[in-house]
């Protein structure tokens, strides 16, 4: 967290609260949050800017300023945004505060300090953010794209789904949920998946991401009241973090295994791993 559904929810809630507000001052509480330019230049450039709109690409959130300049944020594992009255003091994990006209301020909090902010003047090539290297959005996968991109790869399908260069926006949680829906074991090497597997995945990826985006929706009032901390998708997850609990389809206990350093959850019956066949085919 936050993955695409959470970032998009934050964008939808926060953008109207910022629109037409001008930045009156910047307080950097943790200098490492500023990825570009330097913290001093960031403060000087952002002050006086007026928020106009926003867009999301993968897990990146980009605010568009009236000047044409852009403020890009990546929330990583624990980042969050909330708009508060100027009189509210920062919380323990607040890393960056933008004071705004109208007596409010945008607070960027991040417990693990991995989130980053970039400010780019208009018409600057944004190679510094990494956004230009993202794969397509889960909702816009061209026909045959996944199979073409992955059929020759020996890496695990779980790892490939989380690769932002292949598809933008899927992380550990939704990769597990998508693979469970597709009945594919997360360790399966991409090169062993059939054409039918890729067709099924290509349709379930947008399907599941649309579902979780809808389930995560929240009103501005509720978001502000909970300071954006609550994730509403937890009760809808069928395998993620459910190790030891029964599979909703077959009753077998959900297992957890580390794949590429990430805790991965799956049903050993519904997502069986045909090891013997895989070994034979790979010789
Ligand atoms: Zn099952």
PDB file of C-alpha atoms and ligand atoms in Angstrom:
ATOM      1  CA  UNK A   1       0.000   0.000   0.000  1.00  0.00           C
ATOM      2  CA  UNK A   2      -0.699   2.392  -1.481  1.00  0.00           C
ATOM      3  CA  UNK A   3      -1.103   0.833  -4.923  1.00  0.00           C
ATOM      4  CA  UNK A   4      -3.048   2.178  -7.913  1.00  0.00           C
ATOM      5  CA  UNK A   5      -6.565   2.079  -6.333  1.00  0.00           C
ATOM      6  CA  UNK A   6      -5.383   3.895  -3.202  1.00  0.00           C
ATOM      7  CA  UNK A   7      -3.350   6.516  -5.105  1.00  0.00           C
ATOM      8  CA  UNK A   8      -6.277   7.184  -7.452  1.00  0.00           C
ATOM      9  CA  UNK A   9      -8.642   7.543  -4.468  1.00  0.00           C
ATOM     10  CA  UNK A  10      -6.272  10.048  -2.835  1.00  0.00           C
ATOM     11  CA  UNK A  11      -6.051  11.965  -6.122  1.00  0.00           C
ATOM     12  CA  UNK A  12      -9.840  12.149  -6.475  1.00  0.00           C
ATOM     13  CA  UNK A  13     -10.340  13.339  -2.887  1.00  0.00           C
ATOM     14  CA  UNK A  14      -7.405  15.726  -2.555  1.00  0.00           C
ATOM     15  CA  UNK A  15      -7.468  17.486  -5.953  1.00  0.00           C
ATOM     16  CA  UNK A  16     -10.703  19.490  -5.377  1.00  0.00           C
ATOM     17  CA  UNK A  17      -9.386  20.546  -1.947  1.00  0.00           C
ATOM     18  CA  UNK A  18      -6.247  22.018  -3.551  1.00  0.00           C
ATOM     19  CA  UNK A  19      -7.634  23.472  -6.791  1.00  0.00           C
ATOM     20  CA  UNK A  20      -7.204  27.249  -7.122  1.00  0.00           C
ATOM     21  CA  UNK A  21      -5.258  27.434  -3.850  1.00  0.00           C
ATOM     22  CA  UNK A  22      -1.851  29.134  -3.982  1.00  0.00           C
ATOM     23  CA  UNK A  23       1.169  27.910  -2.019  1.00  0.00           C
ATOM     24  CA  UNK A  24       2.106  30.538   0.588  1.00  0.00           C
ATOM     25  CA  UNK A  25       5.031  28.664   2.132  1.00  0.00           C
ATOM     26  CA  UNK A  26       6.820  25.304   2.245  1.00  0.00           C
ATOM     27  CA  UNK A  27       8.062  23.513   5.354  1.00  0.00           C
ATOM     28  CA  UNK A  28      10.423  20.596   4.736  1.00  0.00           C
ATOM     29  CA  UNK A  29      10.518  18.478   7.907  1.00  0.00           C
ATOM     30  CA  UNK A  30      12.530  15.660   6.304  1.00  0.00           C
ATOM     31  CA  UNK A  31      14.894  16.837   3.509  1.00  0.00           C
ATOM     32  CA  UNK A  32      15.205  13.343   1.955  1.00  0.00           C
ATOM     33  CA  UNK A  33      11.557  13.560   0.844  1.00  0.00           C
ATOM     34  CA  UNK A  34      12.604  16.131  -1.773  1.00  0.00           C
ATOM     35  CA  UNK A  35      13.966  14.149  -4.708  1.00  0.00           C
ATOM     36  CA  UNK A  36      14.310  17.085  -7.138  1.00  0.00           C
ATOM     37  CA  UNK A  37      15.559  19.806  -7.174  1.00  0.00           C
ATOM     38  CA  UNK A  38      17.415  20.653  -3.918  1.00  0.00           C
ATOM     39  CA  UNK A  39      15.226  21.302  -0.864  1.00  0.00           C
ATOM     40  CA  UNK A  40      16.027  25.047  -0.995  1.00  0.00           C
ATOM     41  CA  UNK A  41      15.213  25.306  -4.706  1.00  0.00           C
ATOM     42  CA  UNK A  42      12.067  23.193  -4.182  1.00  0.00           C
ATOM     43  CA  UNK A  43      10.777  25.639  -1.553  1.00  0.00           C
ATOM     44  CA  UNK A  44      11.578  28.674  -3.709  1.00  0.00           C
ATOM     45  CA  UNK A  45       9.989  27.217  -6.840  1.00  0.00           C
ATOM     46  CA  UNK A  46       6.828  25.824  -5.194  1.00  0.00           C
ATOM     47  CA  UNK A  47       6.003  28.972  -3.205  1.00  0.00           C
ATOM     48  CA  UNK A  48       3.591  31.144  -5.185  1.00  0.00           C
ATOM     49  CA  UNK A  49       2.371  28.270  -7.381  1.00  0.00           C
ATOM     50  CA  UNK A  50      -1.384  27.743  -7.791  1.00  0.00           C
ATOM     51  CA  UNK A  51      -2.863  24.219  -7.971  1.00  0.00           C
ATOM     52  CA  UNK A  52      -4.971  23.619 -11.058  1.00  0.00           C
ATOM     53  CA  UNK A  53      -5.510  19.869 -11.522  1.00  0.00           C
ATOM     54  CA  UNK A  54      -3.887  16.470 -11.274  1.00  0.00           C
ATOM     55  CA  UNK A  55      -3.233  13.198 -13.014  1.00  0.00           C
ATOM     56  CA  UNK A  56      -2.150   9.745 -11.917  1.00  0.00           C
ATOM     57  CA  UNK A  57       0.202   7.439 -13.767  1.00  0.00           C
ATOM     58  CA  UNK A  58       0.781   4.054 -12.138  1.00  0.00           C
ATOM     59  CA  UNK A  59       1.462   4.843  -8.493  1.00  0.00           C
ATOM     60  CA  UNK A  60       2.698   8.375  -9.246  1.00  0.00           C
ATOM     61  CA  UNK A  61       0.519  11.357  -8.413  1.00  0.00           C
ATOM     62  CA  UNK A  62       1.189  14.537 -10.367  1.00  0.00           C
ATOM     63  CA  UNK A  63      -0.295  17.925  -9.493  1.00  0.00           C
ATOM     64  CA  UNK A  64      -0.559  20.399 -12.350  1.00  0.00           C
ATOM     65  CA  UNK A  65       0.073  24.033 -11.521  1.00  0.00           C
ATOM     66  CA  UNK A  66      -1.491  27.023 -13.293  1.00  0.00           C
ATOM     67  CA  UNK A  67       2.020  27.984 -14.483  1.00  0.00           C
ATOM     68  CA  UNK A  68       2.397  24.651 -16.309  1.00  0.00           C
ATOM     69  CA  UNK A  69       4.958  23.451 -13.761  1.00  0.00           C
ATOM     70  CA  UNK A  70       4.285  20.128 -12.012  1.00  0.00           C
ATOM     71  CA  UNK A  71       4.594  18.687  -8.503  1.00  0.00           C
ATOM     72  CA  UNK A  72       4.971  14.902  -8.605  1.00  0.00           C
ATOM     73  CA  UNK A  73       4.659  12.632  -5.564  1.00  0.00           C
ATOM     74  CA  UNK A  74       5.300   8.934  -5.017  1.00  0.00           C
ATOM     75  CA  UNK A  75       3.862   7.639  -1.739  1.00  0.00           C
ATOM     76  CA  UNK A  76       5.849   4.345  -1.776  1.00  0.00           C
ATOM     77  CA  UNK A  77       4.940   2.049   1.154  1.00  0.00           C
ATOM     78  CA  UNK A  78       3.462   4.346   3.788  1.00  0.00           C
ATOM     79  CA  UNK A  79       2.976   7.826   2.290  1.00  0.00           C
ATOM     80  CA  UNK A  80      -0.258   9.743   2.770  1.00  0.00           C
ATOM     81  CA  UNK A  81      -1.769  13.148   1.995  1.00  0.00           C
ATOM     82  CA  UNK A  82      -4.283  15.185   3.893  1.00  0.00           C
ATOM     83  CA  UNK A  83      -5.465  18.811   3.782  1.00  0.00           C
ATOM     84  CA  UNK A  84      -5.745  20.377   7.255  1.00  0.00           C
ATOM     85  CA  UNK A  85      -6.399  23.809   8.750  1.00  0.00           C
ATOM     86  CA  UNK A  86      -3.189  25.858   8.987  1.00  0.00           C
ATOM     87  CA  UNK A  87      -3.503  25.809  12.771  1.00  0.00           C
ATOM     88  CA  UNK A  88      -3.037  21.987  12.885  1.00  0.00           C
ATOM     89  CA  UNK A  89       0.459  21.047  14.071  1.00  0.00           C
ATOM     90  CA  UNK A  90       2.385  18.390  12.119  1.00  0.00           C
ATOM     91  CA  UNK A  91       2.051  14.783  13.249  1.00  0.00           C
ATOM     92  CA  UNK A  92       4.960  12.509  14.149  1.00  0.00           C
ATOM     93  CA  UNK A  93       5.479  11.266  10.596  1.00  0.00           C
ATOM     94  CA  UNK A  94       4.712  14.482   8.661  1.00  0.00           C
ATOM     95  CA  UNK A  95       7.592  15.094   6.228  1.00  0.00           C
ATOM     96  CA  UNK A  96       6.444  18.045   4.115  1.00  0.00           C
ATOM     97  CA  UNK A  97       3.861  20.805   4.552  1.00  0.00           C
ATOM     98  CA  UNK A  98       2.634  23.196   1.869  1.00  0.00           C
ATOM     99  CA  UNK A  99       0.849  26.180   3.385  1.00  0.00           C
ATOM    100  CA  UNK A 100      -2.002  27.348   1.134  1.00  0.00           C
ATOM    101  CA  UNK A 101      -4.299  30.303   0.700  1.00  0.00           C
ATOM    102  CA  UNK A 102      -7.675  29.815   2.382  1.00  0.00           C
ATOM    103  CA  UNK A 103      -6.127  28.924   5.739  1.00  0.00           C
ATOM    104  CA  UNK A 104      -5.308  25.316   4.886  1.00  0.00           C
ATOM    105  CA  UNK A 105      -2.179  23.238   4.356  1.00  0.00           C
ATOM    106  CA  UNK A 106      -1.290  20.058   2.477  1.00  0.00           C
ATOM    107  CA  UNK A 107       0.504  17.583   4.770  1.00  0.00           C
ATOM    108  CA  UNK A 108       2.604  14.758   3.304  1.00  0.00           C
ATOM    109  CA  UNK A 109       3.194  12.098   5.964  1.00  0.00           C
ATOM    110  CA  UNK A 110       5.314   8.975   5.571  1.00  0.00           C
ATOM    111  CA  UNK A 111       6.283   6.618   8.381  1.00  0.00           C
ATOM    112  CA  UNK A 112       9.022   4.795   6.458  1.00  0.00           C
ATOM    113  CA  UNK A 113      10.437   7.944   4.792  1.00  0.00           C
ATOM    114  CA  UNK A 114      10.505   6.285   1.352  1.00  0.00           C
ATOM    115  CA  UNK A 115       8.022   8.665  -0.338  1.00  0.00           C
ATOM    116  CA  UNK A 116       9.444  11.305  -2.674  1.00  0.00           C
ATOM    117  CA  UNK A 117       8.510  14.682  -4.208  1.00  0.00           C
ATOM    118  CA  UNK A 118       9.761  16.217  -7.466  1.00  0.00           C
ATOM    119  CA  UNK A 119       9.067  19.724  -8.733  1.00  0.00           C
ATOM    120  CA  UNK A 120       9.610  20.239 -12.445  1.00  0.00           C
ATOM    121  CA  UNK A 121       9.341  23.514 -14.362  1.00  0.00           C
ATOM    122  CA  UNK A 122       7.138  23.524 -17.470  1.00  0.00           C
ATOM    123  CA  UNK A 123       8.583  21.760 -20.528  1.00  0.00           C
ATOM    124  CA  UNK A 124      11.357  20.103 -18.491  1.00  0.00           C
ATOM    125  CA  UNK A 125      12.125  16.542 -19.527  1.00  0.00           C
ATOM    126  CA  UNK A 126      11.084  14.539 -16.506  1.00  0.00           C
ATOM    127  CA  UNK A 127      13.624  11.721 -16.703  1.00  0.00           C
ATOM    128  CA  UNK A 128      14.283  12.301 -12.992  1.00  0.00           C
ATOM    129  CA  UNK A 129      10.924  10.935 -11.805  1.00  0.00           C
ATOM    130  CA  UNK A 130      10.986   7.589 -13.631  1.00  0.00           C
ATOM    131  CA  UNK A 131       7.436   8.150 -14.918  1.00  0.00           C
ATOM    132  CA  UNK A 132       8.545   7.995 -18.556  1.00  0.00           C
ATOM    133  CA  UNK A 133       9.626   4.357 -18.127  1.00  0.00           C
ATOM    134  CA  UNK A 134       6.273   3.062 -16.903  1.00  0.00           C
ATOM    135  CA  UNK A 135       4.407   0.323 -18.742  1.00  0.00           C
ATOM    136  CA  UNK A 136       0.735   0.727 -19.746  1.00  0.00           C
ATOM    137  CA  UNK A 137      -2.000   1.264 -17.177  1.00  0.00           C
ATOM    138  CA  UNK A 138      -3.826  -1.949 -16.145  1.00  0.00           C
ATOM    139  CA  UNK A 139      -6.965  -0.601 -17.833  1.00  0.00           C
ATOM    140  CA  UNK A 140      -5.213  -0.031 -21.177  1.00  0.00           C
ATOM    141  CA  UNK A 141      -3.397  -3.286 -21.954  1.00  0.00           C
ATOM    142  CA  UNK A 142      -3.150  -3.678 -25.742  1.00  0.00           C
ATOM    143  CA  UNK A 143      -4.336  -7.032 -27.121  1.00  0.00           C
ATOM    144  CA  UNK A 144      -1.594  -9.642 -26.872  1.00  0.00           C
ATOM    145  CA  UNK A 145       0.626  -7.261 -24.893  1.00  0.00           C
ATOM    146  CA  UNK A 146       1.184  -9.417 -21.816  1.00  0.00           C
ATOM    147  CA  UNK A 147       2.012 -12.591 -23.709  1.00  0.00           C
ATOM    148  CA  UNK A 148       4.376 -10.740 -26.051  1.00  0.00           C
ATOM    149  CA  UNK A 149       6.111  -9.027 -23.139  1.00  0.00           C
ATOM    150  CA  UNK A 150       6.474 -12.079 -20.890  1.00  0.00           C
ATOM    151  CA  UNK A 151       6.311 -15.377 -22.813  1.00  0.00           C
ATOM    152  CA  UNK A 152      10.120 -15.657 -23.120  1.00  0.00           C
ATOM    153  CA  UNK A 153      10.853 -14.683 -19.492  1.00  0.00           C
ATOM    154  CA  UNK A 154      11.829 -17.255 -16.878  1.00  0.00           C
ATOM    155  CA  UNK A 155      11.024 -15.036 -13.907  1.00  0.00           C
ATOM    156  CA  UNK A 156       8.020 -15.661 -11.673  1.00  0.00           C
ATOM    157  CA  UNK A 157       4.710 -14.230 -12.920  1.00  0.00           C
ATOM    158  CA  UNK A 158       4.217 -12.506  -9.536  1.00  0.00           C
ATOM    159  CA  UNK A 159       7.474 -10.596  -9.976  1.00  0.00           C
ATOM    160  CA  UNK A 160       6.559  -9.639 -13.566  1.00  0.00           C
ATOM    161  CA  UNK A 161       3.138  -8.288 -12.544  1.00  0.00           C
ATOM    162  CA  UNK A 162       4.799  -6.015  -9.973  1.00  0.00           C
ATOM    163  CA  UNK A 163       7.357  -4.721 -12.513  1.00  0.00           C
ATOM    164  CA  UNK A 164       6.249  -1.136 -13.188  1.00  0.00           C
ATOM    165  CA  UNK A 165       7.943  -1.240 -16.607  1.00  0.00           C
ATOM    166  CA  UNK A 166       5.575  -4.059 -17.655  1.00  0.00           C
ATOM    167  CA  UNK A 167       2.338  -2.713 -16.095  1.00  0.00           C
ATOM    168  CA  UNK A 168       2.058   0.468 -14.025  1.00  0.00           C
ATOM    169  CA  UNK A 169       0.252   0.476 -10.692  1.00  0.00           C
ATOM    170  CA  UNK A 170       0.181  -3.142  -9.451  1.00  0.00           C
ATOM    171  CA  UNK A 171       2.014  -3.933  -6.200  1.00  0.00           C
ATOM    172  CA  UNK A 172       2.287  -6.856  -3.811  1.00  0.00           C
ATOM    173  CA  UNK A 173      -1.328  -6.936  -2.628  1.00  0.00           C
ATOM    174  CA  UNK A 174      -3.130  -6.733  -5.950  1.00  0.00           C
ATOM    175  CA  UNK A 175      -0.651  -9.032  -7.718  1.00  0.00           C
ATOM    176  CA  UNK A 176      -1.664 -11.727  -5.208  1.00  0.00           C
ATOM    177  CA  UNK A 177      -5.363 -11.008  -5.719  1.00  0.00           C
ATOM    178  CA  UNK A 178      -5.103 -11.006  -9.530  1.00  0.00           C
ATOM    179  CA  UNK A 179      -3.185 -14.313  -9.592  1.00  0.00           C
ATOM    180  CA  UNK A 180      -5.723 -15.906  -7.244  1.00  0.00           C
ATOM    181  CA  UNK A 181      -8.579 -14.744  -9.481  1.00  0.00           C
ATOM    182  CA  UNK A 182      -6.710 -16.180 -12.494  1.00  0.00           C
ATOM    183  CA  UNK A 183      -5.934 -19.443 -10.603  1.00  0.00           C
ATOM    184  CA  UNK A 184      -2.219 -19.099 -11.387  1.00  0.00           C
ATOM    185  CA  UNK A 185       0.501 -19.923  -8.827  1.00  0.00           C
ATOM    186  CA  UNK A 186       2.619 -16.809  -8.125  1.00  0.00           C
ATOM    187  CA  UNK A 187       5.884 -18.783  -8.606  1.00  0.00           C
ATOM    188  CA  UNK A 188       5.004 -19.929 -12.140  1.00  0.00           C
ATOM    189  CA  UNK A 189       7.737 -18.872 -14.577  1.00  0.00           C
ATOM    190  CA  UNK A 190       6.237 -16.550 -17.203  1.00  0.00           C
ATOM    191  CA  UNK A 191       7.507 -18.812 -20.016  1.00  0.00           C
ATOM    192  CA  UNK A 192       5.373 -21.744 -18.767  1.00  0.00           C
ATOM    193  CA  UNK A 193       2.048 -19.887 -18.914  1.00  0.00           C
ATOM    194  CA  UNK A 194      -0.265 -20.863 -21.767  1.00  0.00           C
ATOM    195  CA  UNK A 195      -1.922 -18.513 -24.256  1.00  0.00           C
ATOM    196  CA  UNK A 196      -5.170 -19.125 -22.343  1.00  0.00           C
ATOM    197  CA  UNK A 197      -3.460 -18.120 -19.088  1.00  0.00           C
ATOM    198  CA  UNK A 198      -2.336 -14.836 -20.660  1.00  0.00           C
ATOM    199  CA  UNK A 199      -5.789 -14.167 -22.119  1.00  0.00           C
ATOM    200  CA  UNK A 200      -7.368 -14.788 -18.705  1.00  0.00           C
ATOM    201  CA  UNK A 201      -4.810 -12.588 -16.943  1.00  0.00           C
ATOM    202  CA  UNK A 202      -5.230  -9.784 -19.497  1.00  0.00           C
ATOM    203  CA  UNK A 203      -8.926  -9.645 -18.745  1.00  0.00           C
ATOM    204  CA  UNK A 204      -8.668 -10.138 -14.953  1.00  0.00           C
ATOM    205  CA  UNK A 205      -6.030  -7.420 -14.437  1.00  0.00           C
ATOM    206  CA  UNK A 206      -8.354  -4.539 -15.479  1.00  0.00           C
ATOM    207  CA  UNK A 207     -11.336  -6.350 -13.931  1.00  0.00           C
ATOM    208  CA  UNK A 208      -9.754  -6.659 -10.461  1.00  0.00           C
ATOM    209  CA  UNK A 209      -8.209  -3.185 -10.489  1.00  0.00           C
ATOM    210  CA  UNK A 210     -11.575  -1.662 -11.459  1.00  0.00           C
ATOM    211  CA  UNK A 211     -13.253  -3.646  -8.667  1.00  0.00           C
ATOM    212  CA  UNK A 212     -10.768  -2.558  -5.996  1.00  0.00           C
ATOM    213  CA  UNK A 213     -10.828   1.052  -7.197  1.00  0.00           C
ATOM    214  CA  UNK A 214     -14.626   1.077  -6.786  1.00  0.00           C
ATOM    215  CA  UNK A 215     -14.465  -0.624  -3.374  1.00  0.00           C
ATOM    216  CA  UNK A 216     -11.884   1.898  -2.165  1.00  0.00           C
ATOM    217  CA  UNK A 217     -14.045   4.943  -2.957  1.00  0.00           C
ATOM    218  CA  UNK A 218     -14.629   7.337  -0.054  1.00  0.00           C
ATOM    219  CA  UNK A 219     -16.274  10.726   0.428  1.00  0.00           C
ATOM    220  CA  UNK A 220     -14.102  13.775   1.035  1.00  0.00           C
ATOM    221  CA  UNK A 221     -15.657  14.170   4.490  1.00  0.00           C
ATOM    222  CA  UNK A 222     -14.866  10.582   5.546  1.00  0.00           C
ATOM    223  CA  UNK A 223     -11.358  10.779   4.080  1.00  0.00           C
ATOM    224  CA  UNK A 224     -10.602  13.972   5.972  1.00  0.00           C
ATOM    225  CA  UNK A 225     -12.158  12.650   9.189  1.00  0.00           C
ATOM    226  CA  UNK A 226      -9.923   9.552   9.122  1.00  0.00           C
ATOM    227  CA  UNK A 227      -6.982  11.593   7.742  1.00  0.00           C
ATOM    228  CA  UNK A 228      -6.764   9.220   4.789  1.00  0.00           C
ATOM    229  CA  UNK A 229      -5.397   6.411   6.927  1.00  0.00           C
ATOM    230  CA  UNK A 230      -8.072   3.787   6.445  1.00  0.00           C
ATOM    231  CA  UNK A 231      -7.934   1.322   3.595  1.00  0.00           C
ATOM    232  CA  UNK A 232     -11.322   0.017   2.653  1.00  0.00           C
ATOM    233  CA  UNK A 233     -10.183  -2.913   0.535  1.00  0.00           C
ATOM    234  CA  UNK A 234      -8.911  -5.113   3.354  1.00  0.00           C
ATOM    235  CA  UNK A 235     -12.298  -6.889   3.864  1.00  0.00           C
ATOM    236  CA  UNK A 236     -12.481  -7.534   0.078  1.00  0.00           C
ATOM    237  CA  UNK A 237      -9.097  -9.289  -0.198  1.00  0.00           C
ATOM    238  CA  UNK A 238      -9.392 -13.042  -0.805  1.00  0.00           C
ATOM    239  CA  UNK A 239      -5.771 -14.168  -0.284  1.00  0.00           C
ATOM    240  CA  UNK A 240      -3.540 -11.268   0.733  1.00  0.00           C
ATOM    241  CA  UNK A 241      -2.617 -11.494   4.432  1.00  0.00           C
ATOM    242  CA  UNK A 242      -5.075 -14.395   4.865  1.00  0.00           C
ATOM    243  CA  UNK A 243      -2.502 -17.145   5.428  1.00  0.00           C
ATOM    244  CA  UNK A 244      -3.971 -20.017   7.483  1.00  0.00           C
ATOM    245  CA  UNK A 245      -7.559 -18.997   6.670  1.00  0.00           C
ATOM    246  CA  UNK A 246      -9.766 -21.093   4.356  1.00  0.00           C
ATOM    247  CA  UNK A 247      -9.883 -20.361   0.618  1.00  0.00           C
ATOM    248  CA  UNK A 248     -13.319 -18.954  -0.285  1.00  0.00           C
ATOM    249  CA  UNK A 249     -13.523 -21.322  -3.271  1.00  0.00           C
ATOM    250  CA  UNK A 250     -12.257 -24.678  -1.950  1.00  0.00           C
ATOM    251  CA  UNK A 251     -11.712 -24.379   1.819  1.00  0.00           C
ATOM    252  CA  UNK A 252      -7.977 -25.220   1.657  1.00  0.00           C
ATOM    253  CA  UNK A 253      -5.786 -23.050   3.900  1.00  0.00           C
ATOM    254  CA  UNK A 254      -4.212 -20.035   2.203  1.00  0.00           C
ATOM    255  CA  UNK A 255      -0.409 -20.259   2.225  1.00  0.00           C
ATOM    256  CA  UNK A 256       2.226 -17.544   2.442  1.00  0.00           C
ATOM    257  CA  UNK A 257       5.621 -17.815   0.785  1.00  0.00           C
ATOM    258  CA  UNK A 258       8.333 -15.266   0.070  1.00  0.00           C
ATOM    259  CA  UNK A 259       8.791 -14.701  -3.654  1.00  0.00           C
ATOM    260  CA  UNK A 260      11.421 -12.193  -4.763  1.00  0.00           C
ATOM    261  CA  UNK A 261      11.569 -10.933  -1.199  1.00  0.00           C
ATOM    262  CA  UNK A 262       7.832 -10.212  -0.963  1.00  0.00           C
ATOM    263  CA  UNK A 263       5.315 -12.124   1.137  1.00  0.00           C
ATOM    264  CA  UNK A 264       3.032 -13.838  -1.367  1.00  0.00           C
ATOM    265  CA  UNK A 265      -0.314 -15.426  -0.588  1.00  0.00           C
ATOM    266  CA  UNK A 266      -2.080 -18.126  -2.591  1.00  0.00           C
ATOM    267  CA  UNK A 267      -4.357 -21.156  -2.386  1.00  0.00           C
ATOM    268  CA  UNK A 268      -2.266 -24.309  -2.919  1.00  0.00           C
ATOM    269  CA  UNK A 269      -5.264 -26.129  -4.418  1.00  0.00           C
ATOM    270  CA  UNK A 270      -6.797 -23.454  -6.664  1.00  0.00           C
ATOM    271  CA  UNK A 271      -3.347 -22.205  -7.751  1.00  0.00           C
ATOM    272  CA  UNK A 272      -1.432 -25.465  -8.026  1.00  0.00           C
ATOM    273  CA  UNK A 273       2.149 -25.438  -9.300  1.00  0.00           C
ATOM    274  CA  UNK A 274       2.727 -28.147 -11.938  1.00  0.00           C
ATOM    275  CA  UNK A 275       6.398 -28.598 -10.992  1.00  0.00           C
ATOM    276  CA  UNK A 276       7.070 -31.838 -12.914  1.00  0.00           C
ATOM    277  CA  UNK A 277       5.594 -30.442 -16.142  1.00  0.00           C
ATOM    278  CA  UNK A 278       7.510 -27.179 -15.761  1.00  0.00           C
ATOM    279  CA  UNK A 279      10.832 -29.015 -15.279  1.00  0.00           C
ATOM    280  CA  UNK A 280      10.221 -31.284 -18.246  1.00  0.00           C
ATOM    281  CA  UNK A 281       9.300 -28.409 -20.543  1.00  0.00           C
ATOM    282  CA  UNK A 282      12.310 -26.369 -19.520  1.00  0.00           C
ATOM    283  CA  UNK A 283      14.815 -29.071 -20.547  1.00  0.00           C
TER     284      UNK A 283
HETATM  285 ZN1  LIG B   1      -8.737 -22.717  -3.126  1.00  0.00          ZN
END
